Short mmCIF file of C-alpha atoms and ligand atoms in Angstrom, two decimals:
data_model
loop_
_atom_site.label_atom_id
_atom_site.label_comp_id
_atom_site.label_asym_id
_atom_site.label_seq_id
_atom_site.Cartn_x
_atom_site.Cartn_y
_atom_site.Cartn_z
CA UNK A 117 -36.74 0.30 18.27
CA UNK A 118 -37.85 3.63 19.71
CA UNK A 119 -40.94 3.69 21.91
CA UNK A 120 -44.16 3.60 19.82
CA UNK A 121 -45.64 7.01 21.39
CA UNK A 122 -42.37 8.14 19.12
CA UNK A 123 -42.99 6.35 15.90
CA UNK A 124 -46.64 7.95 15.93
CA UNK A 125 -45.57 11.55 16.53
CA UNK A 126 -42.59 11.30 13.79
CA UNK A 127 -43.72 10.02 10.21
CA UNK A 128 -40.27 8.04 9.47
CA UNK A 129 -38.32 9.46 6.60
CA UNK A 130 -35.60 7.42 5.29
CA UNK A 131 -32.52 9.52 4.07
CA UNK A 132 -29.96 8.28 1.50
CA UNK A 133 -26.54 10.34 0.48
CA UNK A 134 -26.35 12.63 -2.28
CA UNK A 135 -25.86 11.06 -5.37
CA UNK A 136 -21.22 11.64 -5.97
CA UNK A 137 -21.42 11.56 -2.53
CA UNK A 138 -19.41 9.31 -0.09
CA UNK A 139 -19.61 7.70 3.69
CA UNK A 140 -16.49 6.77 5.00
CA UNK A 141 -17.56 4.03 7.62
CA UNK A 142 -13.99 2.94 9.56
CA UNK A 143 -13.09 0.53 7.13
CA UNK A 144 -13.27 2.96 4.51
CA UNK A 145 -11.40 5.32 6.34
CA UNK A 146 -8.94 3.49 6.54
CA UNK A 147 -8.29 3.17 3.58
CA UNK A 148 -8.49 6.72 2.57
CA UNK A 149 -5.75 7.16 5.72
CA UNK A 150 -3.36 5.08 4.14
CA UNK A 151 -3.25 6.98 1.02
CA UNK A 152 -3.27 10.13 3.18
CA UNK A 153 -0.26 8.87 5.20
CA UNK A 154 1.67 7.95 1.90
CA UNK A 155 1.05 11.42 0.17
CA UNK A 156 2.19 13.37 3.67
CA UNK A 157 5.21 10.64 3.64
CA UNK A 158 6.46 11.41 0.24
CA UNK A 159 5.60 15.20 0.56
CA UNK A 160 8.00 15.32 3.79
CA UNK A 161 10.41 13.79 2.25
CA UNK A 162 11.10 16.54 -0.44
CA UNK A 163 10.46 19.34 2.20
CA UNK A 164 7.37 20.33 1.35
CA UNK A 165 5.03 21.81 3.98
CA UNK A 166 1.10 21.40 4.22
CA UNK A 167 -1.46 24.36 4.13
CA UNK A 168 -5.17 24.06 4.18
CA UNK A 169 -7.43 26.96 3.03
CA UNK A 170 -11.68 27.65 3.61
CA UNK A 171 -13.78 25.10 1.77
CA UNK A 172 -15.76 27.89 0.52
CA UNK A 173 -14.30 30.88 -1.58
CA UNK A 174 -15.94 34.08 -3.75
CA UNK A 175 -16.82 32.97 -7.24
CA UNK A 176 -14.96 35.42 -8.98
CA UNK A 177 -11.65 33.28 -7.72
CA UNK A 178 -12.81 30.69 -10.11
CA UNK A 179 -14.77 32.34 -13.16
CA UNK A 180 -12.15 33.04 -15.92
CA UNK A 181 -9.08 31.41 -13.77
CA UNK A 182 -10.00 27.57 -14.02
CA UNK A 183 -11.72 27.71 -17.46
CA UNK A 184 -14.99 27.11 -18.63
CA UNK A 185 -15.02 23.24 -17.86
CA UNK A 186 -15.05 23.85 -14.23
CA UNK A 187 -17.08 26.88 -14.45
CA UNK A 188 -19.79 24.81 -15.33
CA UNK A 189 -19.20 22.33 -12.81
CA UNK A 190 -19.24 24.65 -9.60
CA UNK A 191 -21.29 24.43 -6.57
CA UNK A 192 -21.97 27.96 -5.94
CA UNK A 193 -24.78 29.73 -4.58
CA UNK A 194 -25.54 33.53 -3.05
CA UNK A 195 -24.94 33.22 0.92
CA UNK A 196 -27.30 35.05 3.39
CA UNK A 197 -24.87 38.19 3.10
CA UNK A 198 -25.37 38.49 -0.64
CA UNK A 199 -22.29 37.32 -1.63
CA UNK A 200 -21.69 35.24 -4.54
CA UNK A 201 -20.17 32.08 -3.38
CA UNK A 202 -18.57 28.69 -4.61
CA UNK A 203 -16.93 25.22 -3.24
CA UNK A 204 -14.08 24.93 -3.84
CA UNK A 205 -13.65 22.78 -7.18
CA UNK A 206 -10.02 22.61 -7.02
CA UNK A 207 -7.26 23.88 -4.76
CA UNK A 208 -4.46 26.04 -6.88
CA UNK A 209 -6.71 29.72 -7.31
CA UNK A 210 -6.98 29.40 -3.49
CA UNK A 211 -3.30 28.82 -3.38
CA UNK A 212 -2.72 31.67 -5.64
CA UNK A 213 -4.98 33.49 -3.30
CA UNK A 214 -3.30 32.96 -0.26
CA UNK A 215 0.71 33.51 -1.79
CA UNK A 216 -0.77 37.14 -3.20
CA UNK A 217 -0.96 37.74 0.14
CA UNK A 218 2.23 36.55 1.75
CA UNK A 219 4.73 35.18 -0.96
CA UNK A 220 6.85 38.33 -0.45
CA UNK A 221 7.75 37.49 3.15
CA UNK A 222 8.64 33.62 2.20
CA UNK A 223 11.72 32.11 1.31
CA UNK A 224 11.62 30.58 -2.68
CA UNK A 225 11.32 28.76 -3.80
CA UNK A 226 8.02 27.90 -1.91
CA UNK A 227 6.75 24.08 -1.24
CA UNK A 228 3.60 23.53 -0.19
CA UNK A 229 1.02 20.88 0.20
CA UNK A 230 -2.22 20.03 0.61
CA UNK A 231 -5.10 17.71 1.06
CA UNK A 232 -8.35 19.20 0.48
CA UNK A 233 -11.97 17.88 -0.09
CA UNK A 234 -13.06 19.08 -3.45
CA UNK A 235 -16.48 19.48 -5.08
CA UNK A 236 -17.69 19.89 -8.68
CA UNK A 237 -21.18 18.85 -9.91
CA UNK A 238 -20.17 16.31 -12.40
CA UNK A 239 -21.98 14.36 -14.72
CA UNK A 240 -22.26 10.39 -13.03
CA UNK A 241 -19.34 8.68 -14.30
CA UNK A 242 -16.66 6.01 -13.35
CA UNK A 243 -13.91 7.74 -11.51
CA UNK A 244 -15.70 11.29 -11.09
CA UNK A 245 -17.49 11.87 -8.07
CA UNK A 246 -19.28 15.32 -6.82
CA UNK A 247 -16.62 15.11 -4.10
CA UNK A 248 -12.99 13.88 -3.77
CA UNK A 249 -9.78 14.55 -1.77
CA UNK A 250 -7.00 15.99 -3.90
CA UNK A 251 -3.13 15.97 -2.72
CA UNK A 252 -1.86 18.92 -3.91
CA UNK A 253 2.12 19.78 -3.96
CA UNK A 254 3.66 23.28 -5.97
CA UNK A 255 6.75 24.76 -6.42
CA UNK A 256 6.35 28.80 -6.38
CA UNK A 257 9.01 30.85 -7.02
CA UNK A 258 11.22 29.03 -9.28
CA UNK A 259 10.79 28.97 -13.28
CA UNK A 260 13.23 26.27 -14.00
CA UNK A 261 12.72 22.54 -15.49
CA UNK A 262 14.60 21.32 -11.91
CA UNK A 263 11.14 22.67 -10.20
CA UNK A 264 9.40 20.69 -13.22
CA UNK A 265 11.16 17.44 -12.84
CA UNK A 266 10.58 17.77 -8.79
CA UNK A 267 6.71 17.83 -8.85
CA UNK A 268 6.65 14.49 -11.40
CA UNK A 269 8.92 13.15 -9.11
CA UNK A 270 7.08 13.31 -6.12
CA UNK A 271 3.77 12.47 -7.90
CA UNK A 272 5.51 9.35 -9.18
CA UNK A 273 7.37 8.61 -5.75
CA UNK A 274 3.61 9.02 -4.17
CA UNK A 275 2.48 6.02 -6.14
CA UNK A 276 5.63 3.65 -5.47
CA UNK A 277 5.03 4.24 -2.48
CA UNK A 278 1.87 2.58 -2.12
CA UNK A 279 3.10 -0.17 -4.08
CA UNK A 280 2.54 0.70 -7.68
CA UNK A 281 5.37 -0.10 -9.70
CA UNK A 282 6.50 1.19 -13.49
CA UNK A 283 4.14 -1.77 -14.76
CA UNK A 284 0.95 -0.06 -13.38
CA UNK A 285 1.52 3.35 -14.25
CA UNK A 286 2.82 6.28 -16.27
CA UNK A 287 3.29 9.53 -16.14
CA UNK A 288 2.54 11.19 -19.65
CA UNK A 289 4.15 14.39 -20.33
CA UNK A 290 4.08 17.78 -22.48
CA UNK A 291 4.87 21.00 -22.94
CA UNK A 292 1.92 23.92 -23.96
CA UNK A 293 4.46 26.24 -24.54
CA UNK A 294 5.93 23.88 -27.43
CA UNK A 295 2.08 22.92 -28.10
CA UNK A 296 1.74 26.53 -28.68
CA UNK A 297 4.48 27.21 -30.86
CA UNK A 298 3.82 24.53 -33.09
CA UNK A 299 0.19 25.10 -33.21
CA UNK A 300 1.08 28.57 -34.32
CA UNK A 301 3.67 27.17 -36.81
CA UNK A 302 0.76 24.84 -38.42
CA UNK A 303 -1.56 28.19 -38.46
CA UNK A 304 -3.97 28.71 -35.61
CA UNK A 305 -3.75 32.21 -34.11
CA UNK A 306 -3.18 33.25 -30.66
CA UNK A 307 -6.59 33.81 -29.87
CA UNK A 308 -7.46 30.24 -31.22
CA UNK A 309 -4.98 28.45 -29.01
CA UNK A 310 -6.87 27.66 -25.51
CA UNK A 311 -10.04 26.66 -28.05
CA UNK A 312 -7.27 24.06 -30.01
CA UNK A 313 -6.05 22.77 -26.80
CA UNK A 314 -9.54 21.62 -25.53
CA UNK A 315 -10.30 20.15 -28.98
CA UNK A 316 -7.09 18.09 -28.58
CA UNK A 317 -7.13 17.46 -25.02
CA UNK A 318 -10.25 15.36 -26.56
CA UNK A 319 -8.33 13.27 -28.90
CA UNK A 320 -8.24 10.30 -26.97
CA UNK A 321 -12.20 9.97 -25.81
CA UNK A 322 -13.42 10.94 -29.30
CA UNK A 323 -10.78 9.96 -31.96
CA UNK A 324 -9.01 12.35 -34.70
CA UNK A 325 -12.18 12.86 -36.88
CA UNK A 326 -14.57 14.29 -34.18
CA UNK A 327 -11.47 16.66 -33.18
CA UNK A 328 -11.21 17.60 -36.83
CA UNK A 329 -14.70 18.85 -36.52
CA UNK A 330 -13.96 20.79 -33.28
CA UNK A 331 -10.93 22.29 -35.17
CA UNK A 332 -13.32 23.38 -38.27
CA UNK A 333 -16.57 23.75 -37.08
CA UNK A 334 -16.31 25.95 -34.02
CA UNK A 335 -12.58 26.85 -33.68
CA UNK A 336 -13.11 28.35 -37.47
CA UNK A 337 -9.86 26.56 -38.85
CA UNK A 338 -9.39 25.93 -42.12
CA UNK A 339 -9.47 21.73 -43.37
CA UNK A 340 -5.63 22.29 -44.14
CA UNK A 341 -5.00 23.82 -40.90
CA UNK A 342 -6.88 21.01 -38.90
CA UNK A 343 -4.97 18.43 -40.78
CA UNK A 344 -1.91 19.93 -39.89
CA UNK A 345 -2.96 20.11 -36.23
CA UNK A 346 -3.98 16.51 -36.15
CA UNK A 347 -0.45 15.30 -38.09
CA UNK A 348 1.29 16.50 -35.17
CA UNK A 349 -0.61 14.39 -32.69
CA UNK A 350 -0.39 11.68 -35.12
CA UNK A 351 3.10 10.07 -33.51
CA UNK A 352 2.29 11.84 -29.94
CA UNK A 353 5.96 12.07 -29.63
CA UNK A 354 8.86 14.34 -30.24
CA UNK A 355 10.52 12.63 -33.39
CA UNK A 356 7.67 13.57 -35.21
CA UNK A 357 8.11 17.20 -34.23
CA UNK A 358 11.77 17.70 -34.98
CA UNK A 359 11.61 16.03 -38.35
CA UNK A 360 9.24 18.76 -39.21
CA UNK A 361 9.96 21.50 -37.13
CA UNK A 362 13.65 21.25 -36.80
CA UNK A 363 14.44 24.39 -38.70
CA UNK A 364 12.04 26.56 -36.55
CA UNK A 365 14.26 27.95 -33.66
CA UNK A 366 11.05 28.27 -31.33
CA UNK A 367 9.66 25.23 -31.43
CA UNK A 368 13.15 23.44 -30.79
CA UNK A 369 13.80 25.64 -28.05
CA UNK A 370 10.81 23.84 -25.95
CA UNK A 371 11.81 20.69 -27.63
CA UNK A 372 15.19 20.85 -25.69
CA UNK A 373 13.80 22.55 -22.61
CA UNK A 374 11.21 19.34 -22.55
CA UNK A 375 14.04 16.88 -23.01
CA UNK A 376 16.10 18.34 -20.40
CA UNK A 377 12.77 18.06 -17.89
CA UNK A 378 12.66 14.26 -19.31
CA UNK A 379 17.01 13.93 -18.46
CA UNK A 380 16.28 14.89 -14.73
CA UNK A 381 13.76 12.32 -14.09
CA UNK A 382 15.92 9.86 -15.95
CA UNK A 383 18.52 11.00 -14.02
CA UNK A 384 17.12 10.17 -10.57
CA UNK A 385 16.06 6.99 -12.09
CA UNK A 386 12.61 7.46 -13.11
CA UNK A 387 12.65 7.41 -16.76
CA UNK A 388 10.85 4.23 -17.12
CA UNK A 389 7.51 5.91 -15.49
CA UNK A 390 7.92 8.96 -17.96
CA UNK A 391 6.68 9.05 -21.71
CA UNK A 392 6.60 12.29 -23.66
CA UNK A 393 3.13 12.31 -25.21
CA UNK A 394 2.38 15.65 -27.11
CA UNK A 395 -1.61 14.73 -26.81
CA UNK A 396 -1.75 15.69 -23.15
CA UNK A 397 -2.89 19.00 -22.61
CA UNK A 398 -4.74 19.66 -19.57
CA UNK A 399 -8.53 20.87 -19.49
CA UNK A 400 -7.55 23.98 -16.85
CA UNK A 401 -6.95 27.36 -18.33
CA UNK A 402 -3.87 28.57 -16.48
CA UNK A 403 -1.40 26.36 -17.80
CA UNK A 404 1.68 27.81 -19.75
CA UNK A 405 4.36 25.40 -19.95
CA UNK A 406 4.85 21.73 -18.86
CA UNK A 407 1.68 19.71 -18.33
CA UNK A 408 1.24 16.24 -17.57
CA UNK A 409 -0.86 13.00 -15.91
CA UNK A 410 -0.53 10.00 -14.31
CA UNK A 411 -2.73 7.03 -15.86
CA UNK A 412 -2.72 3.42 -15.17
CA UNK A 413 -0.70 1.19 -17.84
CA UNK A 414 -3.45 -0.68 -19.02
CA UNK A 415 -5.54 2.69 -19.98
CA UNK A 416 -8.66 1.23 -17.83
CA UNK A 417 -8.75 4.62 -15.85
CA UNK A 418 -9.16 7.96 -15.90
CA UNK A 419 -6.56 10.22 -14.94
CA UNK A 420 -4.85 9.62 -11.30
CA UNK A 421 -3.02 13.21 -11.39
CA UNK A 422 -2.59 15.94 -13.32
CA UNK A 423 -0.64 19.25 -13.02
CA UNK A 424 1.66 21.89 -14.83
CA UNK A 425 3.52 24.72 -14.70
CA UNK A 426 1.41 27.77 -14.22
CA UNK A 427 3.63 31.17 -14.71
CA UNK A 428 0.79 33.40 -14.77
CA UNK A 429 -1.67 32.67 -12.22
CA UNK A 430 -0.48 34.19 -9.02
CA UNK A 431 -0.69 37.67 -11.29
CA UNK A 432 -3.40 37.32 -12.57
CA UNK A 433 -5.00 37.11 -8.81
CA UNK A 434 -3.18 40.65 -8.14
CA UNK A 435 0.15 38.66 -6.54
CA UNK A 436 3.74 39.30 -7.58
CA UNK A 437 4.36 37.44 -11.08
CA UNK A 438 6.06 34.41 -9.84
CA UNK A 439 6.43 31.10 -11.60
CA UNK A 440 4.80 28.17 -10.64
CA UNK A 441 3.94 24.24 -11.23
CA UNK A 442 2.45 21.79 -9.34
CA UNK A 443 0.15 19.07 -9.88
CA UNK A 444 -3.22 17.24 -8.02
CA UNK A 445 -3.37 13.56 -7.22
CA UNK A 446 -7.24 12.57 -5.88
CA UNK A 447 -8.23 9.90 -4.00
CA UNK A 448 -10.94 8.15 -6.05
CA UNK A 449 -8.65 6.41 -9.18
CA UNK A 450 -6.02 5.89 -7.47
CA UNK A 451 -8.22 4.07 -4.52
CA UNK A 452 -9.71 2.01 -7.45
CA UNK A 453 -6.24 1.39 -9.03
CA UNK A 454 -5.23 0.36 -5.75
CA UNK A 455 -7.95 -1.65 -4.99
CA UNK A 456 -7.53 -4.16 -8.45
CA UNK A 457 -4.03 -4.54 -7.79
CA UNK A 458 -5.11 -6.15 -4.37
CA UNK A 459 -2.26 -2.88 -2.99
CA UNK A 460 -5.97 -2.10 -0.07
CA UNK A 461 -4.37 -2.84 3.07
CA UNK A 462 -6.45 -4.87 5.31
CA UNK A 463 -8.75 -3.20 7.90
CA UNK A 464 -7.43 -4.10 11.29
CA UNK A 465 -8.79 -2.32 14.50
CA UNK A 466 -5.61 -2.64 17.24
CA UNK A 467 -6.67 -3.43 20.66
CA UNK A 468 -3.60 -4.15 23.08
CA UNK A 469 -5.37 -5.30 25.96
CA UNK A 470 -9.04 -6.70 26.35
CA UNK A 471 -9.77 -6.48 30.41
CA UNK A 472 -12.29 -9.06 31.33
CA UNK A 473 -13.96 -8.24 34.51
CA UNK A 474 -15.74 -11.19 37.01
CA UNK A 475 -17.72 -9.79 39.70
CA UNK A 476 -19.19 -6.69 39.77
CA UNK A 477 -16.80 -5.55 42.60
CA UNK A 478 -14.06 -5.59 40.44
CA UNK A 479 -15.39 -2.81 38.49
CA UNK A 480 -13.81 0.15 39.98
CA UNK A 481 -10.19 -1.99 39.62
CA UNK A 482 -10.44 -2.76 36.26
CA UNK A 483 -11.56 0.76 35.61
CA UNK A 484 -8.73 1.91 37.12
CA UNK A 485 -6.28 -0.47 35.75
CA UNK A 486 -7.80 -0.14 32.50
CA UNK A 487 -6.82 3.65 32.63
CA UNK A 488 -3.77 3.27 33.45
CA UNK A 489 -2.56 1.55 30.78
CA UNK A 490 -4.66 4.37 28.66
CA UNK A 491 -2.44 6.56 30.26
CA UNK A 492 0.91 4.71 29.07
CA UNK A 493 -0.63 4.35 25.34
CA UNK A 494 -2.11 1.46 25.07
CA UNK A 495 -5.65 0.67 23.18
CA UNK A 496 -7.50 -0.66 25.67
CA UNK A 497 -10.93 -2.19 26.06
CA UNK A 498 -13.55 -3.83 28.36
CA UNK A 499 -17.18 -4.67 28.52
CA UNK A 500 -19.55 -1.78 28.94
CA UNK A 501 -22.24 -3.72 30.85
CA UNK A 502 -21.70 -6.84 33.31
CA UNK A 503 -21.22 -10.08 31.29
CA UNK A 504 -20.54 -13.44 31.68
CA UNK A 505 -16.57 -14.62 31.32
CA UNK A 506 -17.36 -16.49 28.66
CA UNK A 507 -19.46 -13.32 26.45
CA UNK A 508 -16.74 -10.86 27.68
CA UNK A 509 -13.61 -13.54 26.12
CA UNK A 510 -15.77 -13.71 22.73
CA UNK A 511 -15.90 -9.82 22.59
CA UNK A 512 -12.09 -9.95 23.00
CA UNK A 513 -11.86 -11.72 20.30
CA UNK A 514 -14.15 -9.89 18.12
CA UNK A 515 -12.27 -7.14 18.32
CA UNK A 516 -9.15 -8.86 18.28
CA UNK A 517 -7.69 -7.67 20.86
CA UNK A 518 -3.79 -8.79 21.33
CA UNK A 519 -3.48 -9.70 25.36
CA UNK A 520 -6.47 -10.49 27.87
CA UNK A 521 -6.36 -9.53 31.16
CA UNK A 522 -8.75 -11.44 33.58
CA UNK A 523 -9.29 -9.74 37.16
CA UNK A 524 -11.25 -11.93 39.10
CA UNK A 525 -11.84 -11.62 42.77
CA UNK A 526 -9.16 -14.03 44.11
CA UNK A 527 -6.67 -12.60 42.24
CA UNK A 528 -7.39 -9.02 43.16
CA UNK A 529 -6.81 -9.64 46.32
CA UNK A 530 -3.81 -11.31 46.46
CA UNK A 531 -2.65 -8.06 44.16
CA UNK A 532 -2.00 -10.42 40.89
CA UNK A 533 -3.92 -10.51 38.00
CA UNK A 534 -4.11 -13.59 34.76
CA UNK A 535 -3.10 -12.42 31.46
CA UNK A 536 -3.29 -14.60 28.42
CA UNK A 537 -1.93 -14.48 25.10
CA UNK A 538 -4.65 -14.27 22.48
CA UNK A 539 -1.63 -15.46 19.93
CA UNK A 540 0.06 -18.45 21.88
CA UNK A 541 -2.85 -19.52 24.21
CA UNK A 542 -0.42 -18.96 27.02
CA UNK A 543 -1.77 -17.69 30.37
CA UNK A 544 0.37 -16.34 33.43
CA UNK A 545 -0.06 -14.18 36.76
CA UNK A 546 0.95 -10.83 36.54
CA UNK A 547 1.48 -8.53 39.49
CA UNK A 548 -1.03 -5.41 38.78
CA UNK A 549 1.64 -3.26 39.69
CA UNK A 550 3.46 -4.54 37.26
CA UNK A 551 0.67 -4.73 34.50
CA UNK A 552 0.87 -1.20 34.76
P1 HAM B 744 -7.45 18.26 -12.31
O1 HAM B 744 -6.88 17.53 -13.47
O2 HAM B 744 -8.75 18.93 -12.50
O3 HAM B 744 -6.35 19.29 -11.83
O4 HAM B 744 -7.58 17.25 -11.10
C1 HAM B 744 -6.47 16.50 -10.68
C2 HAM B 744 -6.89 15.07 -10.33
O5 HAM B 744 -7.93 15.10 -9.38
C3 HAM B 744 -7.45 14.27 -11.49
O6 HAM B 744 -6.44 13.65 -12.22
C4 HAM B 744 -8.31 13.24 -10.75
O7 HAM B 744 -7.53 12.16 -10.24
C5 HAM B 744 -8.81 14.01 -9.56
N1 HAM B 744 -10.18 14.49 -9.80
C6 HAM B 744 -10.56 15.64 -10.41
N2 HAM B 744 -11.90 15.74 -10.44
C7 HAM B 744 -12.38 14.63 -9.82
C8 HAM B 744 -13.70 14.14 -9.53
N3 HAM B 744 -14.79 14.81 -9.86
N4 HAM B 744 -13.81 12.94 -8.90
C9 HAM B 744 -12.71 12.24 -8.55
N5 HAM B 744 -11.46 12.66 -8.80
C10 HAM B 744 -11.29 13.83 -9.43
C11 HAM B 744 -6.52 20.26 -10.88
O8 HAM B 744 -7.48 20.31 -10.14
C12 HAM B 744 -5.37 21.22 -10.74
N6 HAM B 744 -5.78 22.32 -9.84
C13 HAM B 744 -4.15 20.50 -10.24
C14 HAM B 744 -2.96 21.38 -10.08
C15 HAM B 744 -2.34 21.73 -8.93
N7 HAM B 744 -2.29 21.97 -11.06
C16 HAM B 744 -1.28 22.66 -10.55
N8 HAM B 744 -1.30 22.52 -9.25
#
């Protein structure tokens, strides 16, 4: 412990972590890394290209742009230069942001990615933290269902690639544009569609009748209306739909434009992760035409990833009007998703060589030996205080370290050194010329 002349000048104060908060000790890390090396991975290998932005942006970006659910949710405060500040809760207004600014100078269409730290002030719950990681990947520039079908793609590739496979996941799609349209065809008004869309993008958590109530009591809609609403979402899929929109030229319009989206990811042989599902809706604002998310099979998580085509955003942050969609994947389901299908990779420090030194005169040659083989890449280790043989070969083994190399004083000077195999057992002299 410290001296006591210290512990009677400092009252001790014990300090736990924020409550949404997470350490990341190595073992943890590593863990996070692997998902982190699977999202670059994947991103690479459909040419996208990674971008970071500030943590911390002007409020204004968010207010109006993400919607009132993440409004509320914002960690913002008034810096020392009097400027009204936020973290950021999500990455796409910064992305908007940042393409005002440049997208005329870049080939399109544009592929970017991302791995930010997010923060919103949530309310304690499994699966929502006050911080997370999101991968982020969007397509700017092109307004076609090809740029659609690439995002779910990559989302979907993401997860295969850490092992998940069409049993443990989905990837539940929709259109808002055909949401709208039929919304409008079963009587809600313009102004009453983002207000519908959060009532329905509740229908799972709180059942049809609690909806209904949203749809009456605060939207303003009449009963008939709200049952009409709610008859759509009945059968969640697009037979449902066409039987009773069939005749109505917009509606079928984004009925075909959704199957063709569906036909390319069947196409590249995805279709079993894919399920239309018209209840998915997306709580974010800026969405006008495909949405979707990624949930475990079983329905025992939240989301793992959600995204959409957003055509109006980079406008509406004073950028050229250029279509865009793109999704976010965090780290915290998907971790836990990982985690109960035993897909956690073990925790493994590498060591190459553990250099066991005898004699204090040997120092300065293990040292140097020690740094050579720094030099030429390997991980290397060795005892940071004199120890006994015996202490310093249990150490090597603690941190499991693949090779030992023993320099003891007879061996030094005859220029040879003893290496043993910490697999086989196996010991031999090796010339320390050659060691290095
Ligand atoms: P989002 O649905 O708000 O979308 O977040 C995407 C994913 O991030 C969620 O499905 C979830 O896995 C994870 N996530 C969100 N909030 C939390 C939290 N508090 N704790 C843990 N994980 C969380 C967006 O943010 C959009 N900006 C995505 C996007 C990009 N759309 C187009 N491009």
């Amino acid at each position: 412990g410290p001296p006591a002349r210290f512990a009677a000048m400092t009252k001790a104060k014990s300090f736990s972590k924020l409550p949404g908060f997470r350490d990341f000790p190595p073992e943890e890390l590593a863990f996070r890394s692997h998902i982190f090396d699977a999202w670059r991975r994947v991103s690479r290998r459909y040419g996208f290209l990674e971008y970071d932005g500030p943590p911390l942006e002007s409020l204004d970006l968010y207010v109006e742009k993400s919607g009132a659910e993440i409004v509320e949710q914002l960690y913002n405060f008034t810096d020392k230069g009097g400027r009204e500040v936020s973290l950021r809760p999500e990455m796409t207004p910064s992305l908007a942001r940042i393409l005002a600014a440049r997208s005329r100078s870049l080939p399109k269409p544009i592929r970017w990615f991302t791995v930010p730290q997010l923060f919103r002030y949530e309310r304690q719950q499994r699966g929502r933290l006050r911080e997370h990681f999101q991968w982020n990947a969007d397509v700017v520039g092109e307004a076609g269902v090809w740029a659609d079908a690439e995002v779910v793609a990559l989302a979907i590739d993401a997860l295969r690639e850490l092992g998940l496979e069409a049993h443990d996941f989905r990837a539940r799609v929709s259109d808002r544009s055909l949401l709208s349209a039929i919304l409008m065809e079963a009587g809600v008004t313009e102004d009453q569609l983002p207000g519908a869309y959060a009532a329905v993008d509740k229908l799972e958590r709180e059942g049809a009748d609690r909806v209904a109530g949203r749809l009456t009591d605060r939207l303003g809609l009449t009963a008939e209306t709200a049952a009409a609403v709610l008859d759509v979402f009945a059968s969640r899929e697009l037979g449902g739909v066409v039987d009773r929109y069939g005749h109505r030229p917009a509606v079928m319009e984004r009925v075909d434009a959704l199957r063709e989206f569906v036909g390319a990811l069947e196409a590249m042989g995805l279709g079993e992760f894919v399920e239309v599902d018209l209840t998915i809706v997306r709580g974010l604002a800026y969405y006008t035409g495909i949405v979707f998310e990624l949930f475990d099979r079983k329905g025992e998580f939240r989301a793992i990833c959600g995204g959409g085509r957003y055509d109006r955003l980079l406008e509406l942050v004073g950028g050229d009007a250029l279509p865009a969609v793109g999704f976010g994947m965090g780290d915290v389901v998907l971790g836990e998703l990982l985690r109960e299908r035993g897909l956690a990779p073990d925790y493994r420090r590498v060591v190459d060589t553990f250099v066991v030194v005898i004699g204090g005169e040997q120092r300065s040659v293990a040292l140097e030996i020690a740094h050579r083989l720094r030099d030429s890449g390997e991980a290397v280790l060795y005892a940071l205080r004199d120890a006994s043989v015996r202490k310093q070969f249990q150490a090597s083994g603690t941190e499991g370290a693949r090779r030992v190399i023993v320099l003891g004083p007879d061996e030094v000077a005859r220029g040879v050194a003893v290496e043993r195999d910490m697999a086989t057992g196996t010991e031999r002299e090796v010339a320390l010329e050659e060691l290095t």
